[in-house]
PDB file of C-alpha atoms and ligand atoms in Angstrom:
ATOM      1  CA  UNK A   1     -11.413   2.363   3.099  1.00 90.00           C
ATOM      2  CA  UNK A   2     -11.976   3.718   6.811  1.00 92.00           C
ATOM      3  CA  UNK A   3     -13.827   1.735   9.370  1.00 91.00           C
ATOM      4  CA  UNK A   4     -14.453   3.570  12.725  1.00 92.00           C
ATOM      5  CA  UNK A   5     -16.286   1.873  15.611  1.00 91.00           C
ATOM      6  CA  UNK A   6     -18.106   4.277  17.758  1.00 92.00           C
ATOM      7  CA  UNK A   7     -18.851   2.329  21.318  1.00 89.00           C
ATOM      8  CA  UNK A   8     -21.328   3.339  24.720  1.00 87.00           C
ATOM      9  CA  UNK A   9     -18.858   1.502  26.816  1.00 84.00           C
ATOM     10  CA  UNK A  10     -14.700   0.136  27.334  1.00 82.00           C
ATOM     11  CA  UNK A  11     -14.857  -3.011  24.668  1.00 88.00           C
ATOM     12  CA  UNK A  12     -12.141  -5.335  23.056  1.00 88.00           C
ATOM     13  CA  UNK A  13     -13.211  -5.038  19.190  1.00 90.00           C
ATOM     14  CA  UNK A  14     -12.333  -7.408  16.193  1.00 87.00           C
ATOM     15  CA  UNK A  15     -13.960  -7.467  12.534  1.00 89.00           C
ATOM     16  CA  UNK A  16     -13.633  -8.751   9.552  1.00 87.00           C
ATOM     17  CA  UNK A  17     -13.469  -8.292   6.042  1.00 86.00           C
ATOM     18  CA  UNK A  18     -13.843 -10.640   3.335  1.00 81.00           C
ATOM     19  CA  UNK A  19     -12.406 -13.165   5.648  1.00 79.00           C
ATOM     20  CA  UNK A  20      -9.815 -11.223   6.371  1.00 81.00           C
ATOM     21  CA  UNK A  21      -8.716  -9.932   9.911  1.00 81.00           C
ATOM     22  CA  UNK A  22      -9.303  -5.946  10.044  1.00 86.00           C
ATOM     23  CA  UNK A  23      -7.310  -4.178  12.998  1.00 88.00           C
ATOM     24  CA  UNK A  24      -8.814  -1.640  14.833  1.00 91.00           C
ATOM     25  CA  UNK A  25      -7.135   0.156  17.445  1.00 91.00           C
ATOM     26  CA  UNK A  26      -8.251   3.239  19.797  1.00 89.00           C
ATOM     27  CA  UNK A  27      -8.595   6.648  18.124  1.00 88.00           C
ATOM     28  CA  UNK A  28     -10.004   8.269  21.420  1.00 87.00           C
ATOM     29  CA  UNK A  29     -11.809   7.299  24.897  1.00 84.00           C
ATOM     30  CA  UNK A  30     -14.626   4.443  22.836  1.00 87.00           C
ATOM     31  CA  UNK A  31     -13.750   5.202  19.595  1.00 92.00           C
ATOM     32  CA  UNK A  32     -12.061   2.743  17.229  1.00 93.00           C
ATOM     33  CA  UNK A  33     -10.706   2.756  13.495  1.00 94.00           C
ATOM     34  CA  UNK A  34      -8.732   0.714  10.825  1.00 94.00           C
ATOM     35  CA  UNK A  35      -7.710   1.172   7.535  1.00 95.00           C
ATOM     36  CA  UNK A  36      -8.709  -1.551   4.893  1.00 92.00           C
ATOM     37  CA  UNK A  37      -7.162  -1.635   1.002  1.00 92.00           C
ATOM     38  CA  UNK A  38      -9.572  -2.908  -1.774  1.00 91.00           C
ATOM     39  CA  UNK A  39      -7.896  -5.127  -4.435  1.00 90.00           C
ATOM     40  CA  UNK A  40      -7.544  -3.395  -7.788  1.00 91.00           C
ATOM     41  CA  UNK A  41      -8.518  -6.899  -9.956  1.00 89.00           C
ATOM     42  CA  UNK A  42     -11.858  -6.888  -7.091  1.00 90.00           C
ATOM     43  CA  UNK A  43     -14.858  -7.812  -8.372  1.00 90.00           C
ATOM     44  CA  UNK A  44     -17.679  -4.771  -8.111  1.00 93.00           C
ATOM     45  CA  UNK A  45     -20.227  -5.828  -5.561  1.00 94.00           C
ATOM     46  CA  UNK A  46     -21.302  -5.777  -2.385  1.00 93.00           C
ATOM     47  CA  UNK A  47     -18.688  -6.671   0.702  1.00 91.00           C
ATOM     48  CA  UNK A  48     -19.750  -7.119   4.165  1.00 91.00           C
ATOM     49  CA  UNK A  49     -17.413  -5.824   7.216  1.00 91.00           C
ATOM     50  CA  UNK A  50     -18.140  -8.016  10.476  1.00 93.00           C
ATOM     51  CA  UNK A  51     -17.509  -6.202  13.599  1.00 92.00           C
ATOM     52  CA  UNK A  52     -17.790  -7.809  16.965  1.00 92.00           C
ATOM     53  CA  UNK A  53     -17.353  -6.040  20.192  1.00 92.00           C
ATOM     54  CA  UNK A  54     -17.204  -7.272  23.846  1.00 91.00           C
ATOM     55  CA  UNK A  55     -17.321  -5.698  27.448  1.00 89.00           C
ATOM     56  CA  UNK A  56     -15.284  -6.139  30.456  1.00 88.00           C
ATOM     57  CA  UNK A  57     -17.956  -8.822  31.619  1.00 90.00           C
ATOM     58  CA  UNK A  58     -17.715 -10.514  28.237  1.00 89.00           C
ATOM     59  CA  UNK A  59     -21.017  -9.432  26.565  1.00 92.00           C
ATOM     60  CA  UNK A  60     -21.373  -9.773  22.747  1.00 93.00           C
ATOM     61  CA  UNK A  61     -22.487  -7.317  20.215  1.00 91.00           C
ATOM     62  CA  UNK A  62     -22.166  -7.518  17.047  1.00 93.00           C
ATOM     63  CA  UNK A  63     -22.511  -5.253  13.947  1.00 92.00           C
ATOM     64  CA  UNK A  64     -22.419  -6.100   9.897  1.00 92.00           C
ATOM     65  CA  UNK A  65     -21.961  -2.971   7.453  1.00 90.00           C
ATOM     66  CA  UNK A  66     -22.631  -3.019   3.814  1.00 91.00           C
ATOM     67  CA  UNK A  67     -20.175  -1.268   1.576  1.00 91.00           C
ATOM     68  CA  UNK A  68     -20.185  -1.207  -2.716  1.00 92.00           C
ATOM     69  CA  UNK A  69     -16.666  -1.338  -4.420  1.00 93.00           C
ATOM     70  CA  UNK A  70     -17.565  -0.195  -7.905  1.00 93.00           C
ATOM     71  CA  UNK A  71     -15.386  -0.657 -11.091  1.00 90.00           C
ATOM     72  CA  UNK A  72     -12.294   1.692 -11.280  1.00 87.00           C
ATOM     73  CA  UNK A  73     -11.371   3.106 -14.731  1.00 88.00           C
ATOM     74  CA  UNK A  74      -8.037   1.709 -15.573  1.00 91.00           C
ATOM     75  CA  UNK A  75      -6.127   1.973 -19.411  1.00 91.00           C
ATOM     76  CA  UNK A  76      -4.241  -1.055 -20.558  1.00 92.00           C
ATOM     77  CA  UNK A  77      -0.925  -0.686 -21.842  1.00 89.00           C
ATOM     78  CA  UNK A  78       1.361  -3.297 -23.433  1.00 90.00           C
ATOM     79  CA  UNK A  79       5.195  -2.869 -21.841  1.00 84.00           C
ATOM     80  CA  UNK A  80       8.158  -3.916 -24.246  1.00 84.00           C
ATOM     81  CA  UNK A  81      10.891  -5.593 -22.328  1.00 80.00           C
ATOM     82  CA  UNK A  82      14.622  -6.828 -23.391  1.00 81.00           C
ATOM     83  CA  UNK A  83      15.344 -10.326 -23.202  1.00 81.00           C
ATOM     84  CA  UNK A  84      17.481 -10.230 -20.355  1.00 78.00           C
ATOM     85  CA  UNK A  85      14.838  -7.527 -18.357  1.00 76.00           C
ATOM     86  CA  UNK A  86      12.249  -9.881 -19.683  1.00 76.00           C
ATOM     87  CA  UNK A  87      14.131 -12.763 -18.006  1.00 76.00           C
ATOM     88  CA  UNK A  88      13.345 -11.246 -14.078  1.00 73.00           C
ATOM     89  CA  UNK A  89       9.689 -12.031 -14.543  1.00 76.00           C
ATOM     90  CA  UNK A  90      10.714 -15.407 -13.723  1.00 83.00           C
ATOM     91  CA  UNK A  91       8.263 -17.011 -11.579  1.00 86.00           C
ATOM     92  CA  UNK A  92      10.154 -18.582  -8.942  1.00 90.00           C
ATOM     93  CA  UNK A  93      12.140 -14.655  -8.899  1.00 88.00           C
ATOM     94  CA  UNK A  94       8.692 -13.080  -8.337  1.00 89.00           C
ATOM     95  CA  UNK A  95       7.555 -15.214  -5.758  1.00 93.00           C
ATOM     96  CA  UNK A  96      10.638 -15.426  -3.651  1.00 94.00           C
ATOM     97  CA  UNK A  97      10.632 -11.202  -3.697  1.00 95.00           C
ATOM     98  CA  UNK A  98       6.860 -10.600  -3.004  1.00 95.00           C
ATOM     99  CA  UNK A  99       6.903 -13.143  -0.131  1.00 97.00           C
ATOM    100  CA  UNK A 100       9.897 -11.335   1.416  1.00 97.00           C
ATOM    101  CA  UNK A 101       7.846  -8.276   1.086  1.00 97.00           C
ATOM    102  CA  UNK A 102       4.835  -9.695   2.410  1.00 97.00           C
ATOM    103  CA  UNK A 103       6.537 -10.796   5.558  1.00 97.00           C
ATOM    104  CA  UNK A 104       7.101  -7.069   6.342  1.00 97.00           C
ATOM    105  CA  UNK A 105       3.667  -5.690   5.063  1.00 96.00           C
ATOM    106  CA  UNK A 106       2.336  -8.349   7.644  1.00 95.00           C
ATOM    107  CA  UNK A 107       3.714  -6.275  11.260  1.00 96.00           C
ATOM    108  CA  UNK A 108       1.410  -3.934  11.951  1.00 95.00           C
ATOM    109  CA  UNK A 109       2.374  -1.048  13.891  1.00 96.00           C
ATOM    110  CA  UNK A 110      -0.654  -0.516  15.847  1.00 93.00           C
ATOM    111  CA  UNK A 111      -0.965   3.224  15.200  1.00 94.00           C
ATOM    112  CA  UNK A 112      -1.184   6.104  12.833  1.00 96.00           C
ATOM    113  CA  UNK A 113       2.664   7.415  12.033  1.00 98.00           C
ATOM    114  CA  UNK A 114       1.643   9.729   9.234  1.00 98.00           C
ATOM    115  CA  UNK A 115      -0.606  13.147   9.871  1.00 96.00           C
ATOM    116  CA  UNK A 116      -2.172  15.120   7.506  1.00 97.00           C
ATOM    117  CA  UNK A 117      -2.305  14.606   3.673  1.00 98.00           C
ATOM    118  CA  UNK A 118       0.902  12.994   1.930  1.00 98.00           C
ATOM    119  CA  UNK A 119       3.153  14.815  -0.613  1.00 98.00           C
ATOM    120  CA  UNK A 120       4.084  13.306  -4.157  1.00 98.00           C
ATOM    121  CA  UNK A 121       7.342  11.512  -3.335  1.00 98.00           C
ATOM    122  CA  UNK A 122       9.544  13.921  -5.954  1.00 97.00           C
ATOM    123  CA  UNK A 123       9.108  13.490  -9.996  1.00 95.00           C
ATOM    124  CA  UNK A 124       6.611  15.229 -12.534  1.00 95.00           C
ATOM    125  CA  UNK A 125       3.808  14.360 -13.686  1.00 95.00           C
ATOM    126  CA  UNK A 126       2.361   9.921 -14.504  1.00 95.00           C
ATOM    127  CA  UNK A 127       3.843   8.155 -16.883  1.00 93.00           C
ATOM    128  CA  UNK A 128       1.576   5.056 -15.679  1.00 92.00           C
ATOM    129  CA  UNK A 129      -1.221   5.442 -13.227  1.00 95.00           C
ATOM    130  CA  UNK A 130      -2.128   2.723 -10.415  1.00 96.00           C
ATOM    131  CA  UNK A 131      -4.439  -0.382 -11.382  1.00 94.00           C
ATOM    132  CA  UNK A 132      -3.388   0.002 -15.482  1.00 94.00           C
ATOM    133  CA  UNK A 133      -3.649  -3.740 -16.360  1.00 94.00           C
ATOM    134  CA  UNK A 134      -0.527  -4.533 -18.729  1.00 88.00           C
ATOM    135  CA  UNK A 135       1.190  -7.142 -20.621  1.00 87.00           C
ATOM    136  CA  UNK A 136       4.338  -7.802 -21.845  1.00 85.00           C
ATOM    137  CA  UNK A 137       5.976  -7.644 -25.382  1.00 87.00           C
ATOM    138  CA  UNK A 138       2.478  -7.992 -27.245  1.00 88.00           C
ATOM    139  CA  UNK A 139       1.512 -11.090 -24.816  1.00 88.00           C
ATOM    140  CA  UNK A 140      -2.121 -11.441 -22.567  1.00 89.00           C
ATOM    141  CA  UNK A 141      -2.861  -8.939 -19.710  1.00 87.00           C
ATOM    142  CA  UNK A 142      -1.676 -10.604 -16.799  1.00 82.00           C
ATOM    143  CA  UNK A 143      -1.173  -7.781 -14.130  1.00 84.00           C
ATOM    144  CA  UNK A 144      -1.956  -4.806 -13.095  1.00 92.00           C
ATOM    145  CA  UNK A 145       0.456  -1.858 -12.202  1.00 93.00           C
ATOM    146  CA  UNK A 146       0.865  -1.607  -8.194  1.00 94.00           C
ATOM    147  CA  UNK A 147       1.908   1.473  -8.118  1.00 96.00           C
ATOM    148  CA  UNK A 148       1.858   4.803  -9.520  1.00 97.00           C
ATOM    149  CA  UNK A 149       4.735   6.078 -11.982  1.00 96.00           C
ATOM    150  CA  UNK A 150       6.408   9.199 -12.566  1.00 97.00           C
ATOM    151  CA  UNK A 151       8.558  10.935 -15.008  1.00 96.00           C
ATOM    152  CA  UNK A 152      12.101  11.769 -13.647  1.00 97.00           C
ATOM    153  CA  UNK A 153      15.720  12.264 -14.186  1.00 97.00           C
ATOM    154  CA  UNK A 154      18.074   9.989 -13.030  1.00 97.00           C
ATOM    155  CA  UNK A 155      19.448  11.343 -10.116  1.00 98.00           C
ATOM    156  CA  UNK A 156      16.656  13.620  -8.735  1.00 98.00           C
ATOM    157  CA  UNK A 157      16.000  13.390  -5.286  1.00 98.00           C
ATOM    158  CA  UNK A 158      12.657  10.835  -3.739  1.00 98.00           C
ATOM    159  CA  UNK A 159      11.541  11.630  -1.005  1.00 98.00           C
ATOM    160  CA  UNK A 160       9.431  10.920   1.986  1.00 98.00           C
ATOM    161  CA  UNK A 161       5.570  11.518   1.578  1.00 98.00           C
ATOM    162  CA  UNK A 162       4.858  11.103   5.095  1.00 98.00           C
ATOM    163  CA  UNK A 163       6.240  10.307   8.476  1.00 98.00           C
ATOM    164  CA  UNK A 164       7.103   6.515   9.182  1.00 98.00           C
ATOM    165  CA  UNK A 165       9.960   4.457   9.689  1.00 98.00           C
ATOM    166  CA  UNK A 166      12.381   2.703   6.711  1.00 98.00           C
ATOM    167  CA  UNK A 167      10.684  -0.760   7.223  1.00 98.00           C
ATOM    168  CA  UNK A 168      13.495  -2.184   3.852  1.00 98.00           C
ATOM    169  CA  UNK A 169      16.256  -0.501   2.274  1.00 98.00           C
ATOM    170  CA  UNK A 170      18.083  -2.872   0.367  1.00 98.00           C
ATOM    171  CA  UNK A 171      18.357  -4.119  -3.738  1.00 97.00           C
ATOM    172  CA  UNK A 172      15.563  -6.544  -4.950  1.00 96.00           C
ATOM    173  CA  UNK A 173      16.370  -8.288  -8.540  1.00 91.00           C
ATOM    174  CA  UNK A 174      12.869  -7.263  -9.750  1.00 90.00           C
ATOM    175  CA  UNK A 175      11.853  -4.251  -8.179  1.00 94.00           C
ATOM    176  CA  UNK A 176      15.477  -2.906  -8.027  1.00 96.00           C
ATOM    177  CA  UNK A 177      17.019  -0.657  -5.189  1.00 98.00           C
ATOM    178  CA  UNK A 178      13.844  -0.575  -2.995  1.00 98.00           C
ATOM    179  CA  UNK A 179      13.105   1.616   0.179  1.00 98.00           C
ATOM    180  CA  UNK A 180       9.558   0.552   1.947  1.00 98.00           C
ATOM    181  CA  UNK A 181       8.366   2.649   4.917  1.00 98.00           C
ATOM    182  CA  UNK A 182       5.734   1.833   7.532  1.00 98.00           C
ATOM    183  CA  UNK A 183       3.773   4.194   8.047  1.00 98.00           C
ATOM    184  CA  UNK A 184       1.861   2.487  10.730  1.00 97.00           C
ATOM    185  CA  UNK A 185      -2.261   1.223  11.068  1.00 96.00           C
ATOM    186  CA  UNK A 186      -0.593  -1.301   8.543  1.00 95.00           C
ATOM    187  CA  UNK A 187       0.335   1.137   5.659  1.00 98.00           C
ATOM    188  CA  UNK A 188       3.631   1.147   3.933  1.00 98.00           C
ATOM    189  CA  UNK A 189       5.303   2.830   0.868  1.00 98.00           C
ATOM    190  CA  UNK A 190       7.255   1.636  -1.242  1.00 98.00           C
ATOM    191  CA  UNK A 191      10.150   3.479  -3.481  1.00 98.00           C
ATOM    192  CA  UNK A 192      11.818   0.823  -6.147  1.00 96.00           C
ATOM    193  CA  UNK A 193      14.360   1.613  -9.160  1.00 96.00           C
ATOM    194  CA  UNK A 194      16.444   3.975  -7.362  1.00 98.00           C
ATOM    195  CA  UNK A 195      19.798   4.351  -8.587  1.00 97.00           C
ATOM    196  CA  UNK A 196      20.989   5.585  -4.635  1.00 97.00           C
ATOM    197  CA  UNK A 197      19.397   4.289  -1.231  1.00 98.00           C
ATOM    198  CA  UNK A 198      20.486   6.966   1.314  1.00 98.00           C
ATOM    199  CA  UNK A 199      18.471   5.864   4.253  1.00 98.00           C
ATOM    200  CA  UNK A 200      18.580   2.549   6.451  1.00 98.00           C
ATOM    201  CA  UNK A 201      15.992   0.335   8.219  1.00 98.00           C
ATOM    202  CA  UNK A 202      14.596   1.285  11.455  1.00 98.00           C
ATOM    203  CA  UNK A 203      15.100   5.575  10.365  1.00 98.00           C
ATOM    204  CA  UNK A 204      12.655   7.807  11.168  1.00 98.00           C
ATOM    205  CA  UNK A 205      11.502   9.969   8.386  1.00 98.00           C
ATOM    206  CA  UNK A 206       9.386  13.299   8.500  1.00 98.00           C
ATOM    207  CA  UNK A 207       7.670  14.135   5.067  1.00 98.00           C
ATOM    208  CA  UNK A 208      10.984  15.455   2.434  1.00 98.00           C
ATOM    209  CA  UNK A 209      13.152  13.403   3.848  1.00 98.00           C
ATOM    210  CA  UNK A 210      15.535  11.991   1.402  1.00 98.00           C
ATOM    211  CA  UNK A 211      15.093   8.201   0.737  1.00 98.00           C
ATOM    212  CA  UNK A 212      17.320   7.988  -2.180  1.00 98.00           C
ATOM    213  CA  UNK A 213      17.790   8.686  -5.991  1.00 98.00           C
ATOM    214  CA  UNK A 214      16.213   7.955  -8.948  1.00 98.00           C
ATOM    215  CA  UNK A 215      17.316   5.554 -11.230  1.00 97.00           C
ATOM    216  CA  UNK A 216      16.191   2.520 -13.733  1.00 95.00           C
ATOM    217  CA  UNK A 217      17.578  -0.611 -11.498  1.00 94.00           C
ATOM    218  CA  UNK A 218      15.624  -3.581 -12.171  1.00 90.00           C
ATOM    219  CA  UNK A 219      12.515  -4.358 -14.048  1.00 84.00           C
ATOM    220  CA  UNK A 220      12.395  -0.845 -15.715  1.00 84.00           C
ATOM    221  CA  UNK A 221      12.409   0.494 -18.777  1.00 83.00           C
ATOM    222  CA  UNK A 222      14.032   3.922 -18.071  1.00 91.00           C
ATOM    223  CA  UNK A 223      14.671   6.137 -14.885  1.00 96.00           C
ATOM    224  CA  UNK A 224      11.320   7.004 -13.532  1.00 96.00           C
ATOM    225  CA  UNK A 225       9.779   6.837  -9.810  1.00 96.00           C
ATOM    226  CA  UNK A 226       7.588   4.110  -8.924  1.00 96.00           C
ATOM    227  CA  UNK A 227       5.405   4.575  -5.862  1.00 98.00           C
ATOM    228  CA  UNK A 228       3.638   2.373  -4.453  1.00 98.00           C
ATOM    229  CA  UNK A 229       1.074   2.418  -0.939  1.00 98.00           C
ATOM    230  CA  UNK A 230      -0.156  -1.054   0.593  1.00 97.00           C
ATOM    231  CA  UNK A 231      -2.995  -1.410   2.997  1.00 96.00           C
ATOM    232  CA  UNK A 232      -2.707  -4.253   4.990  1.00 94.00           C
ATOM    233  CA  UNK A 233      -0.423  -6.346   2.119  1.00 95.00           C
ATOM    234  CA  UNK A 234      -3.032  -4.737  -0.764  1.00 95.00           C
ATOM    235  CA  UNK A 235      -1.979  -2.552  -2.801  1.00 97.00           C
ATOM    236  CA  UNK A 236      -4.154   0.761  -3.462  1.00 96.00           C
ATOM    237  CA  UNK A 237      -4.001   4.261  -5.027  1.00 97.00           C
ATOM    238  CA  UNK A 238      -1.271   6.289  -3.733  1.00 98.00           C
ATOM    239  CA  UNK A 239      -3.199   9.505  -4.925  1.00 97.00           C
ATOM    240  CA  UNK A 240      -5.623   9.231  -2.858  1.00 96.00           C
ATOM    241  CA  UNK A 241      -3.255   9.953   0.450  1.00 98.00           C
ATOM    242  CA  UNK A 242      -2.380  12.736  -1.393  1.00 98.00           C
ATOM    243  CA  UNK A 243      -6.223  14.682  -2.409  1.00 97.00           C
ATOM    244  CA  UNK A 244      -7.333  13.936   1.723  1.00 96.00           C
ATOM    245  CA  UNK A 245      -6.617  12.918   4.620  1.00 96.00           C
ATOM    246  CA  UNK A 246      -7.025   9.762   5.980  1.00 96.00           C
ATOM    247  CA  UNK A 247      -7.649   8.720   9.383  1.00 93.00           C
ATOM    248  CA  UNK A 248     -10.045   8.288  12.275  1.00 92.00           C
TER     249      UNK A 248
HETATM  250 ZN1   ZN B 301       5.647   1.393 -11.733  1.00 58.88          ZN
END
């Protein structure tokens, strides 16, 4: 989701959304804008952004907008998993990994990297779209998939979808050899499973860079790419950068 502040006047701007901060940073002379993810478990309903702007002599206006999030359609699958692959959806294993990750989804690079709409980061065509809600070997569904996956060889090139800078490059025992890239506005990518990492934090990348190969390191049940795009720590459709593009 876009948010774009149109002002008369030089303000300071802040809002909010669902209680959490939304950033907003200049687009042009009084214009603002922000990107916002919605979470793919949300409830449909009705959200309310807050937006709150203030002049040089400290005047107050403020402004609510309504917006809908409707139900997605998302398939269920049921994912088979080895003992010992089984074994890395140890709790304690999860948690440590996805708070390292959230520490770097958290810096926000306080403008747009990326122009234009995104390429498909290499592959063919989904094996397993974003938001399918899955379970493992027969058991509840107690996830969703964060990501969007697609059928590859070991060994084929992934690549950069968009311009940013390697935020991680490094092996993660669930997730595998990982590359993330921040694309800036608080937007990153993520790459995981690669067999090869060929670039290394703080790179620049243009869209087709090289980020590495692909491969089946850990949690995966074959060599395939698994893409994933985060909003502000939430993870959303990474098709959508890639039918328009988004910005202010
Ligand atoms: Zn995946």
């Amino acid at each position: 989701m876009v948010v774009r502040v149109t002002a008369s006047r030089p303000v300071t701007v802040t809002s909010i959304l669902e209680g959490q901060p939304l950033i907003l940073v200049n687009s042009s002379a009084h214009e603002y804008w922000g990107v916002a993810g919605i979470h793919a478990m949300a409830r449909p309903g009705r959200r309310m952004v807050r937006i709150r702007a203030f002049d040089e002599l400290g005047r107050e206006v403020r402004r609510e907008a309504l917006m809908e999030v409707v139900a997605g359609k998302y398939e269920t699958e049921d994912i088979e998993l080895s003992p010992e692959t089984a074994a890395l959806l140890d709790p304690d294993l999860l948690k440590a990994e996805r708070e390292k990750l959230q520490n770097i989804w958290a810096q926000v690079t306080p403008r747009k990297l990326w122009s234009g709409v995104w390429q498909q980061p290499g592959g063919m065509d989904t094996t397993s779209a974003f938001g399918t809600r899955r379970s493992y070997n027969g058991g509840p569904v107690t996830d969703y998939h964060g990501g969007q996956d697609f059928r590859a060889n070991a060994g084929d090139p992934v690549v950069a979808p968009a311009a940013g800078i390697v935020a991680l490059a490094e092996p993660l025992k669930v997730r595998g050899n990982s590359v993330w890239i921040d694309h800036g506005m608080g937007v990153y990518s993520g790459y995981f499973h690669l067999s090869e990492i060929t670039v290394e934090v703080g790179q620049e990348v243009k869209p087709g860079d090289l980020l590495g190969q692909v491969g089946s390191t850990g949690l995966s049940t074959g060599p395939h790419i698994h893409w994933e795009v985060r909003v502000h720590g939430i993870a959303v459709d990474p098709l959508e950068w890639t039918q328009r593009e988004i910005g202010p």
